[in-house]
């Protein structure tokens, strides 16, 4: 009893469809769970697997608690899978220690983003602050607007002159 033919994998049975729906529901519920700690972002490959959404986005720079110059553009680099992007970009925000937005800019894909594979990205933020610490937030671009589809990672940073 087949539901749909998938040219890349053959027919999908009701059993396969039920498993896919159950997995999707589990992933959706897990996405609603609160994040703890520093968001797990790291430039070391040994901790990449422990960061939230590591199968979707990996930040090369900055590392957690990195020192960020207040006098130079702040460049954020890494890689994300195609679904993290929409129209080749996703939003990046830099917040001060009170959660106020210091800067925001789109992270731009550096290759074909219409893939399930990782695609490099870069974002450049210019900001001024008297604060000494803040948080970098990288959010998936969610054109649906549905909160259940929102995903983000947060990386604490320290501001230096």
Short mmCIF file of C-alpha atoms in Angstrom, two decimals:
data_model
loop_
_atom_site.label_atom_id
_atom_site.label_comp_id
_atom_site.label_asym_id
_atom_site.label_seq_id
_atom_site.Cartn_x
_atom_site.Cartn_y
_atom_site.Cartn_z
CA UNK A 1 0.00 0.00 0.00
CA UNK A 2 1.93 3.04 -1.25
CA UNK A 3 1.30 6.71 -0.52
CA UNK A 4 3.65 8.50 -2.87
CA UNK A 5 6.48 7.68 -5.24
CA UNK A 6 9.79 9.31 -4.41
CA UNK A 7 12.03 9.18 -7.50
CA UNK A 8 15.20 9.41 -5.42
CA UNK A 9 14.26 6.66 -2.93
CA UNK A 10 11.40 4.66 -4.44
CA UNK A 11 7.87 4.37 -3.04
CA UNK A 12 6.91 5.68 0.39
CA UNK A 13 4.73 3.32 2.43
CA UNK A 14 2.23 4.36 5.08
CA UNK A 15 4.67 3.05 7.68
CA UNK A 16 7.48 5.23 6.31
CA UNK A 17 5.18 8.25 6.19
CA UNK A 18 4.09 7.68 9.81
CA UNK A 19 7.74 7.46 10.93
CA UNK A 20 8.57 10.68 9.06
CA UNK A 21 5.62 12.50 10.64
CA UNK A 22 6.58 11.25 14.11
CA UNK A 23 10.18 12.35 13.59
CA UNK A 24 9.02 15.78 12.36
CA UNK A 25 6.80 16.21 15.41
CA UNK A 26 9.65 15.21 17.74
CA UNK A 27 12.03 17.65 16.06
CA UNK A 28 9.42 20.44 16.23
CA UNK A 29 8.88 19.86 19.94
CA UNK A 30 12.63 19.78 20.58
CA UNK A 31 13.00 23.09 18.73
CA UNK A 32 10.64 24.67 21.30
CA UNK A 33 12.81 23.60 24.23
CA UNK A 34 14.75 26.45 25.85
CA UNK A 35 18.47 26.68 25.14
CA UNK A 36 20.90 26.66 28.02
CA UNK A 37 24.43 27.87 28.46
CA UNK A 38 26.16 29.78 25.71
CA UNK A 39 24.33 28.22 22.80
CA UNK A 40 27.17 25.78 22.22
CA UNK A 41 28.77 27.70 19.36
CA UNK A 42 32.45 27.00 19.04
CA UNK A 43 35.19 27.04 16.52
CA UNK A 44 36.54 23.69 17.68
CA UNK A 45 35.28 20.69 15.78
CA UNK A 46 35.11 18.54 18.92
CA UNK A 47 32.25 20.60 20.37
CA UNK A 48 30.40 21.27 17.11
CA UNK A 49 28.28 18.16 17.57
CA UNK A 50 27.11 19.39 20.99
CA UNK A 51 25.85 22.80 19.85
CA UNK A 52 22.15 23.31 19.21
CA UNK A 53 21.24 22.80 15.57
CA UNK A 54 24.80 21.63 14.81
CA UNK A 55 23.32 19.64 11.95
CA UNK A 56 22.04 22.94 10.47
CA UNK A 57 24.50 25.72 11.39
CA UNK A 58 28.13 25.88 12.53
CA UNK A 59 29.86 29.13 13.43
CA UNK A 60 33.59 29.38 12.68
CA UNK A 61 34.04 32.85 14.12
CA UNK A 62 33.53 34.11 16.74
CA UNK A 63 34.11 31.45 19.35
CA UNK A 64 32.10 31.78 22.58
CA UNK A 65 33.38 34.65 24.76
CA UNK A 66 35.61 35.91 21.94
CA UNK A 67 36.93 39.44 22.22
CA UNK A 68 35.28 41.68 19.66
CA UNK A 69 36.78 45.04 18.76
CA UNK A 70 34.50 48.05 19.13
CA UNK A 71 36.59 49.95 16.58
CA UNK A 72 36.52 47.51 13.66
CA UNK A 73 33.76 45.79 11.67
CA UNK A 74 32.71 42.55 13.37
CA UNK A 75 32.85 39.70 10.85
CA UNK A 76 30.87 36.52 11.52
CA UNK A 77 31.64 33.39 9.48
CA UNK A 78 30.52 29.80 9.38
CA UNK A 79 28.34 27.46 7.40
CA UNK A 80 24.66 26.56 7.40
CA UNK A 81 22.48 24.12 5.53
CA UNK A 82 20.17 25.44 2.83
CA UNK A 83 16.99 25.31 4.97
CA UNK A 84 18.56 27.82 7.44
CA UNK A 85 18.57 30.40 4.62
CA UNK A 86 15.80 32.06 2.66
CA UNK A 87 16.75 33.82 -0.57
CA UNK A 88 20.44 33.19 0.29
CA UNK A 89 20.45 35.01 3.65
CA UNK A 90 19.39 34.85 7.30
CA UNK A 91 19.30 37.49 10.07
CA UNK A 92 22.18 38.13 12.48
CA UNK A 93 21.90 40.45 15.49
CA UNK A 94 24.39 41.72 18.01
CA UNK A 95 22.84 42.53 21.40
CA UNK A 96 24.28 44.40 24.37
CA UNK A 97 24.16 42.93 27.89
CA UNK A 98 20.60 44.29 28.31
CA UNK A 99 19.30 42.69 25.12
CA UNK A 100 19.25 45.94 23.12
CA UNK A 101 20.15 45.62 19.44
CA UNK A 102 23.58 47.10 18.69
CA UNK A 103 23.70 45.94 15.07
CA UNK A 104 21.87 43.68 12.66
CA UNK A 105 22.71 42.50 9.18
CA UNK A 106 21.96 39.57 6.93
CA UNK A 107 24.41 36.70 6.76
CA UNK A 108 24.92 36.03 3.05
CA UNK A 109 25.40 32.58 1.56
CA UNK A 110 28.70 32.27 -0.27
CA UNK A 111 27.40 29.62 -2.65
CA UNK A 112 24.24 27.93 -3.90
CA UNK A 113 21.95 27.91 -0.85
CA UNK A 114 19.23 25.75 -2.41
CA UNK A 115 20.68 22.52 -1.06
CA UNK A 116 20.52 20.34 2.02
CA UNK A 117 24.32 20.60 2.28
CA UNK A 118 26.32 23.13 4.28
CA UNK A 119 26.94 26.45 2.53
CA UNK A 120 29.49 29.01 3.86
CA UNK A 121 28.16 32.37 5.07
CA UNK A 122 29.54 35.75 6.09
CA UNK A 123 28.01 38.71 7.92
CA UNK A 124 29.61 42.03 8.79
CA UNK A 125 28.31 44.10 11.70
CA UNK A 126 29.29 47.69 12.54
CA UNK A 127 28.41 48.89 16.03
CA UNK A 128 29.24 51.26 18.85
CA UNK A 129 28.72 50.59 22.54
CA UNK A 130 30.02 51.44 25.97
CA UNK A 131 29.06 47.95 27.16
CA UNK A 132 31.71 45.31 27.83
CA UNK A 133 29.75 42.21 26.81
CA UNK A 134 26.96 41.10 24.55
CA UNK A 135 25.42 38.27 22.60
CA UNK A 136 25.52 37.39 18.93
CA UNK A 137 22.25 35.81 17.72
CA UNK A 138 22.01 33.90 14.44
CA UNK A 139 18.42 33.07 13.53
CA UNK A 140 17.16 30.93 10.68
CA UNK A 141 15.20 32.88 8.10
CA UNK A 142 11.63 31.73 8.67
CA UNK A 143 9.42 33.00 5.84
CA UNK A 144 6.41 31.13 7.26
CA UNK A 145 6.35 33.35 10.33
CA UNK A 146 5.27 30.32 12.38
CA UNK A 147 7.03 30.38 15.80
CA UNK A 148 7.39 26.59 15.75
CA UNK A 149 9.78 27.01 12.79
CA UNK A 150 12.01 29.58 14.56
CA UNK A 151 15.53 28.42 15.36
CA UNK A 152 18.48 30.39 16.68
CA UNK A 153 21.85 30.08 18.31
CA UNK A 154 23.38 32.58 20.72
CA UNK A 155 27.07 33.23 21.28
CA UNK A 156 28.34 35.39 24.16
CA UNK A 157 31.06 37.90 23.24
CA UNK A 158 33.24 40.42 25.07
CA UNK A 159 33.72 43.93 23.68
CA UNK A 160 37.21 45.46 23.72
CA UNK A 161 38.40 48.89 22.54
#
